[in-house]
Amino acid sequence: MLAPGPPRVLRPSQRCHHPGQNGGVANPEGGGLRSYIRLLHTSDLHLGRLERDDGHGTWPLEQMLQTAIGAHADAVLLCGDIFDHNRVQDKLLKEALALLGQLRVPTIILPGNHDCLCPGSVYERMEALGLPDHLHIIRPEKGLVTLPQLDLAIWGRAHDSYNDMRPLEDIPAPSKERWQVAMAHGHLVRGAWDLQRSYLIFPDQIAASSRTYVALGHWELPHQIEVGDVVAAYCGAPDRTGHVLLVELDHKVKIRPYPLPGH
């Protein structure tokens, strides 16, 4: 694991590649265009968790960025609780935004239960500072992000308060894009013992989503399920697992853990 420290500025040659145009994605490893897309899926970074960060709160994000670059991700999915709470200091917020600005691929943030999109939230403060064009925050009134260059649509339901909610309830039908992804931050119901939890996600909701992939957050350990034709996975918290998930969408969904620097 990298030692905590101030955010490192990445050189242009280290930044993520641009998606290709005209029906394919540019392959940074050579060989022209490729037909599949590659997503980096992570969650639960909990930036600003004081007992861990010791004044250097962006190091989990820096590790994620280096991994996105090394993995040649076409898009990055941040599935909730990127910040530990909505009261993080302005300094940390600005450093995090500067690091996110160094990515050159679409980056989608789903607010979770810790960093919910309530009035005065960390994401409202971030928007006031100015978001780069490639950074998208899922909002209640804008739950769908479409990325024509990847033929990809991403839907999510943001936590917009600290109240209980159902992340996949009444999910809309898929749009016209080839690749359909849902993002959800909550607790998967595996049996009756889970029903007392908050933010419940039911397996039949995953199946009914008709998505190519459902990216989940909230659990600190990874877990993968298939319900009908739909693949869903928790990536786990990277400071617990030492990795993120690399998800390739092709004729089938391929998921593999991708280690963080130093792991």
Coordinates of C-alpha atoms in Angstrom, one line a residue:
M1 CA 0.0 0.0 0.0
L2 CA 1.2 3.5 -0.8
A3 CA 2.2 5.6 2.2
P4 CA -0.3 8.3 2.9
G5 CA 0.8 11.7 1.5
P6 CA -0.3 14.7 -0.4
P7 CA -1.9 14.1 -3.8
R8 CA 0.6 13.5 -6.7
V9 CA 0.2 15.3 -10.0
L10 CA 0.1 12.9 -12.8
R11 CA 2.0 13.6 -16.0
P12 CA 0.0 13.8 -19.2
S13 CA 1.6 10.5 -20.4
Q14 CA 0.3 8.8 -17.3
R15 CA -3.3 9.9 -17.8
C16 CA -6.1 7.6 -19.0
H17 CA -6.6 7.2 -22.8
H18 CA -9.4 8.6 -24.8
P19 CA -12.2 6.4 -26.0
G20 CA -12.1 5.8 -29.7
Q21 CA -14.8 7.0 -32.1
N22 CA -16.7 5.4 -35.0
G23 CA -18.1 2.3 -33.2
G24 CA -15.0 1.1 -31.3
V25 CA -12.8 1.9 -28.3
A26 CA -9.2 2.8 -28.9
N27 CA -6.9 0.1 -27.5
P28 CA -4.0 1.7 -25.7
E29 CA -2.2 -1.6 -25.7
G30 CA -2.1 -1.6 -29.5
G31 CA -4.1 -3.5 -32.1
G32 CA -6.6 -0.8 -33.3
L33 CA -10.1 -0.7 -32.0
R34 CA -11.7 -3.2 -29.6
S35 CA -15.3 -4.1 -29.3
Y36 CA -15.6 -4.4 -25.6
I37 CA -15.5 -1.7 -22.9
R38 CA -13.6 -1.8 -19.6
L39 CA -15.0 -0.3 -16.4
L40 CA -13.3 0.3 -13.1
H41 CA -15.7 -0.2 -10.3
T42 CA -15.0 0.8 -6.7
S43 CA -16.9 2.3 -3.7
D44 CA -16.6 3.1 0.0
L45 CA -13.3 5.0 -0.1
H46 CA -14.6 7.0 2.9
L47 CA -12.4 10.0 2.3
G48 CA -12.2 12.1 5.4
R49 CA -12.4 9.3 7.9
L50 CA -10.3 10.9 10.6
E51 CA -9.1 7.8 12.4
R52 CA -7.6 6.5 9.2
D53 CA -6.5 9.5 7.1
D54 CA -4.3 11.4 9.7
G55 CA -4.4 14.5 7.6
H56 CA -3.7 12.9 4.2
G57 CA -7.2 12.1 3.3
T58 CA -6.9 11.7 -0.5
W59 CA -4.5 8.7 -0.7
P60 CA -7.2 6.1 -1.3
L61 CA -8.4 8.2 -4.3
E62 CA -4.8 8.6 -5.6
Q63 CA -4.4 4.9 -5.5
M64 CA -7.7 4.4 -7.4
L65 CA -6.6 7.0 -10.1
Q66 CA -3.2 5.2 -10.6
T67 CA -5.1 1.9 -11.0
A68 CA -7.5 3.4 -13.5
I69 CA -4.6 4.5 -15.6
G70 CA -2.7 1.3 -15.3
A71 CA -5.8 -0.8 -16.2
H72 CA -6.7 1.4 -19.2
A73 CA -10.3 1.9 -17.9
D74 CA -12.8 3.4 -20.4
A75 CA -15.0 4.7 -17.5
V76 CA -14.8 4.8 -13.7
L77 CA -17.8 4.0 -11.5
L78 CA -17.7 5.3 -7.9
C79 CA -20.6 3.5 -6.2
G80 CA -21.2 5.6 -3.0
D81 CA -19.6 6.6 0.2
I82 CA -16.6 8.2 -1.6
F83 CA -16.6 10.6 1.3
D84 CA -17.1 9.5 4.8
H85 CA -19.5 12.4 5.6
N86 CA -20.7 15.7 4.3
R87 CA -18.6 17.8 6.6
V88 CA -15.2 17.1 5.1
Q89 CA -12.9 20.0 5.1
D90 CA -12.7 22.3 2.1
K91 CA -9.0 21.4 1.7
L92 CA -9.7 17.7 1.3
L93 CA -12.6 18.4 -1.1
K94 CA -10.4 20.6 -3.3
E95 CA -7.6 18.0 -3.4
A96 CA -10.1 15.3 -4.3
L97 CA -11.6 17.3 -7.1
A98 CA -8.1 18.1 -8.4
L99 CA -7.3 14.4 -8.5
L100 CA -10.6 13.5 -10.2
G101 CA -9.9 16.2 -12.7
Q102 CA -6.7 14.4 -13.9
L103 CA -8.8 11.5 -15.2
R104 CA -9.7 11.8 -18.9
V105 CA -12.4 9.2 -19.0
P106 CA -16.0 9.5 -17.9
T107 CA -16.2 9.2 -14.1
I108 CA -19.6 8.6 -12.5
I109 CA -20.2 9.2 -8.8
L110 CA -23.3 7.8 -7.0
P111 CA -23.9 9.5 -3.7
G112 CA -24.2 6.9 -0.9
N113 CA -25.7 6.9 2.6
H114 CA -22.6 8.6 4.2
D115 CA -22.2 11.3 1.5
C116 CA -25.9 11.6 0.6
L117 CA -27.0 14.4 -1.8
C118 CA -28.8 16.5 0.9
P119 CA -28.8 20.3 1.0
G120 CA -25.2 21.5 1.6
S121 CA -23.8 18.1 0.7
V122 CA -20.2 17.5 -0.3
Y123 CA -21.3 17.2 -3.9
E124 CA -23.1 20.5 -3.9
R125 CA -19.9 22.1 -2.6
M126 CA -17.9 20.3 -5.3
E127 CA -20.3 21.5 -8.0
A128 CA -19.8 25.1 -6.7
L129 CA -16.1 24.7 -7.3
G130 CA -16.7 23.6 -10.9
L131 CA -16.8 20.0 -12.2
P132 CA -14.7 18.9 -15.1
D133 CA -16.7 17.8 -18.1
H134 CA -15.9 14.1 -17.6
L135 CA -17.2 14.0 -14.0
H136 CA -20.9 13.1 -13.6
I137 CA -22.8 13.1 -10.3
I138 CA -25.9 11.0 -10.2
R139 CA -28.8 13.1 -9.0
P140 CA -32.5 12.4 -8.1
E141 CA -33.6 14.4 -11.1
K142 CA -30.9 13.1 -13.4
G143 CA -30.4 9.4 -12.7
L144 CA -29.3 8.5 -16.2
V145 CA -25.9 9.3 -17.7
T146 CA -25.4 8.4 -21.4
L147 CA -22.0 8.1 -23.0
P148 CA -22.4 7.9 -26.7
Q149 CA -18.7 7.4 -27.3
L150 CA -18.9 4.1 -25.4
D151 CA -22.5 3.2 -26.4
L152 CA -23.0 3.0 -22.7
A153 CA -25.9 4.1 -20.4
I154 CA -25.5 4.3 -16.6
W155 CA -28.5 4.6 -14.3
G156 CA -28.4 5.1 -10.5
R157 CA -30.6 6.3 -7.7
A158 CA -28.7 8.7 -5.4
H159 CA -29.2 8.8 -1.7
D160 CA -30.7 12.2 -1.3
S161 CA -31.2 12.2 2.5
Y162 CA -30.2 10.1 5.5
N163 CA -33.5 8.3 5.4
D164 CA -34.0 4.7 4.4
M165 CA -34.6 4.1 0.7
R166 CA -34.7 1.2 -1.9
P167 CA -31.8 1.7 -4.4
L168 CA -33.3 -0.4 -7.2
E169 CA -37.0 0.1 -6.7
D170 CA -38.9 1.1 -9.8
I171 CA -35.8 1.1 -12.0
P172 CA -36.7 2.4 -15.5
A173 CA -36.5 0.3 -18.6
P174 CA -33.1 0.2 -20.3
S175 CA -32.4 2.9 -22.9
K176 CA -31.2 2.3 -26.5
E177 CA -27.5 2.0 -25.8
R178 CA -25.7 -1.3 -26.3
W179 CA -24.3 -1.5 -22.8
Q180 CA -26.6 -0.9 -19.8
V181 CA -25.2 -0.5 -16.3
A182 CA -27.0 0.3 -13.0
M183 CA -25.3 1.6 -9.9
A184 CA -26.8 1.0 -6.5
H185 CA -25.6 1.6 -2.9
G186 CA -27.3 -0.6 -0.4
H187 CA -27.7 -4.0 1.3
L188 CA -28.4 -7.2 -0.7
V189 CA -31.1 -9.3 0.8
R190 CA -30.0 -12.9 1.0
G191 CA -32.6 -14.1 3.4
A192 CA -35.1 -13.1 6.1
W193 CA -32.3 -12.2 8.5
D194 CA -31.4 -9.2 6.2
L195 CA -34.9 -7.6 6.3
Q196 CA -34.1 -5.5 9.3
R197 CA -31.3 -3.7 7.4
S198 CA -31.6 -0.4 5.6
Y199 CA -31.2 0.4 1.9
L200 CA -32.4 -3.0 0.8
I201 CA -31.7 -4.5 -2.6
F202 CA -33.7 -7.6 -3.6
P203 CA -32.4 -10.2 -6.0
D204 CA -35.6 -10.0 -8.1
Q205 CA -34.9 -6.3 -8.5
I206 CA -31.5 -7.1 -10.0
A207 CA -33.1 -9.5 -12.4
A208 CA -35.8 -7.1 -13.4
S209 CA -33.3 -4.4 -14.1
S210 CA -32.4 -6.0 -17.4
R211 CA -29.0 -4.4 -17.2
T212 CA -25.7 -5.8 -18.5
Y213 CA -24.1 -5.2 -15.1
V214 CA -25.2 -3.9 -11.7
A215 CA -22.4 -2.2 -9.8
L216 CA -23.0 -2.3 -6.1
G217 CA -21.5 -0.4 -3.1
H218 CA -22.0 -0.4 0.7
W219 CA -20.3 -3.7 1.6
E220 CA -16.7 -3.6 2.6
L221 CA -15.9 -7.1 1.2
P222 CA -16.5 -8.2 -2.4
H223 CA -19.4 -10.4 -3.4
Q224 CA -20.7 -11.4 -6.8
I225 CA -24.1 -12.8 -7.8
E226 CA -25.9 -13.7 -11.0
V227 CA -29.7 -13.4 -11.1
G228 CA -31.2 -14.5 -14.3
D229 CA -29.2 -12.9 -17.1
V230 CA -27.9 -10.1 -14.9
V231 CA -24.5 -10.0 -13.2
A232 CA -24.1 -7.9 -10.1
A233 CA -21.1 -7.4 -7.8
Y234 CA -19.9 -5.6 -4.7
C235 CA -16.4 -4.4 -5.2
G236 CA -15.6 -4.0 -1.5
A237 CA -13.8 -1.1 0.2
P238 CA -10.3 -0.8 -1.4
D239 CA -8.5 -0.2 1.9
R240 CA -9.9 -3.6 3.1
T241 CA -9.5 -5.6 -0.1
G242 CA -6.4 -4.0 -1.7
H243 CA -8.1 -4.0 -5.1
V244 CA -10.8 -2.6 -7.3
L245 CA -12.9 -4.5 -9.8
L246 CA -12.2 -4.4 -13.5
V247 CA -15.3 -5.2 -15.4
E248 CA -15.2 -5.9 -19.2
L249 CA -18.5 -5.8 -21.1
D250 CA -18.3 -8.0 -24.2
H251 CA -20.5 -10.8 -25.3
K252 CA -20.5 -11.7 -21.6
V253 CA -19.5 -9.9 -18.4
K254 CA -16.0 -10.5 -17.2
I255 CA -15.1 -9.4 -13.6
R256 CA -11.7 -9.6 -12.0
P257 CA -10.0 -7.9 -9.1
Y258 CA -7.3 -5.5 -10.1
P259 CA -4.7 -4.8 -7.4
L260 CA -4.0 -1.3 -6.1
P261 CA -0.4 -0.1 -6.3
G262 CA 1.8 -1.9 -3.8
H263 CA -0.5 -4.9 -3.4

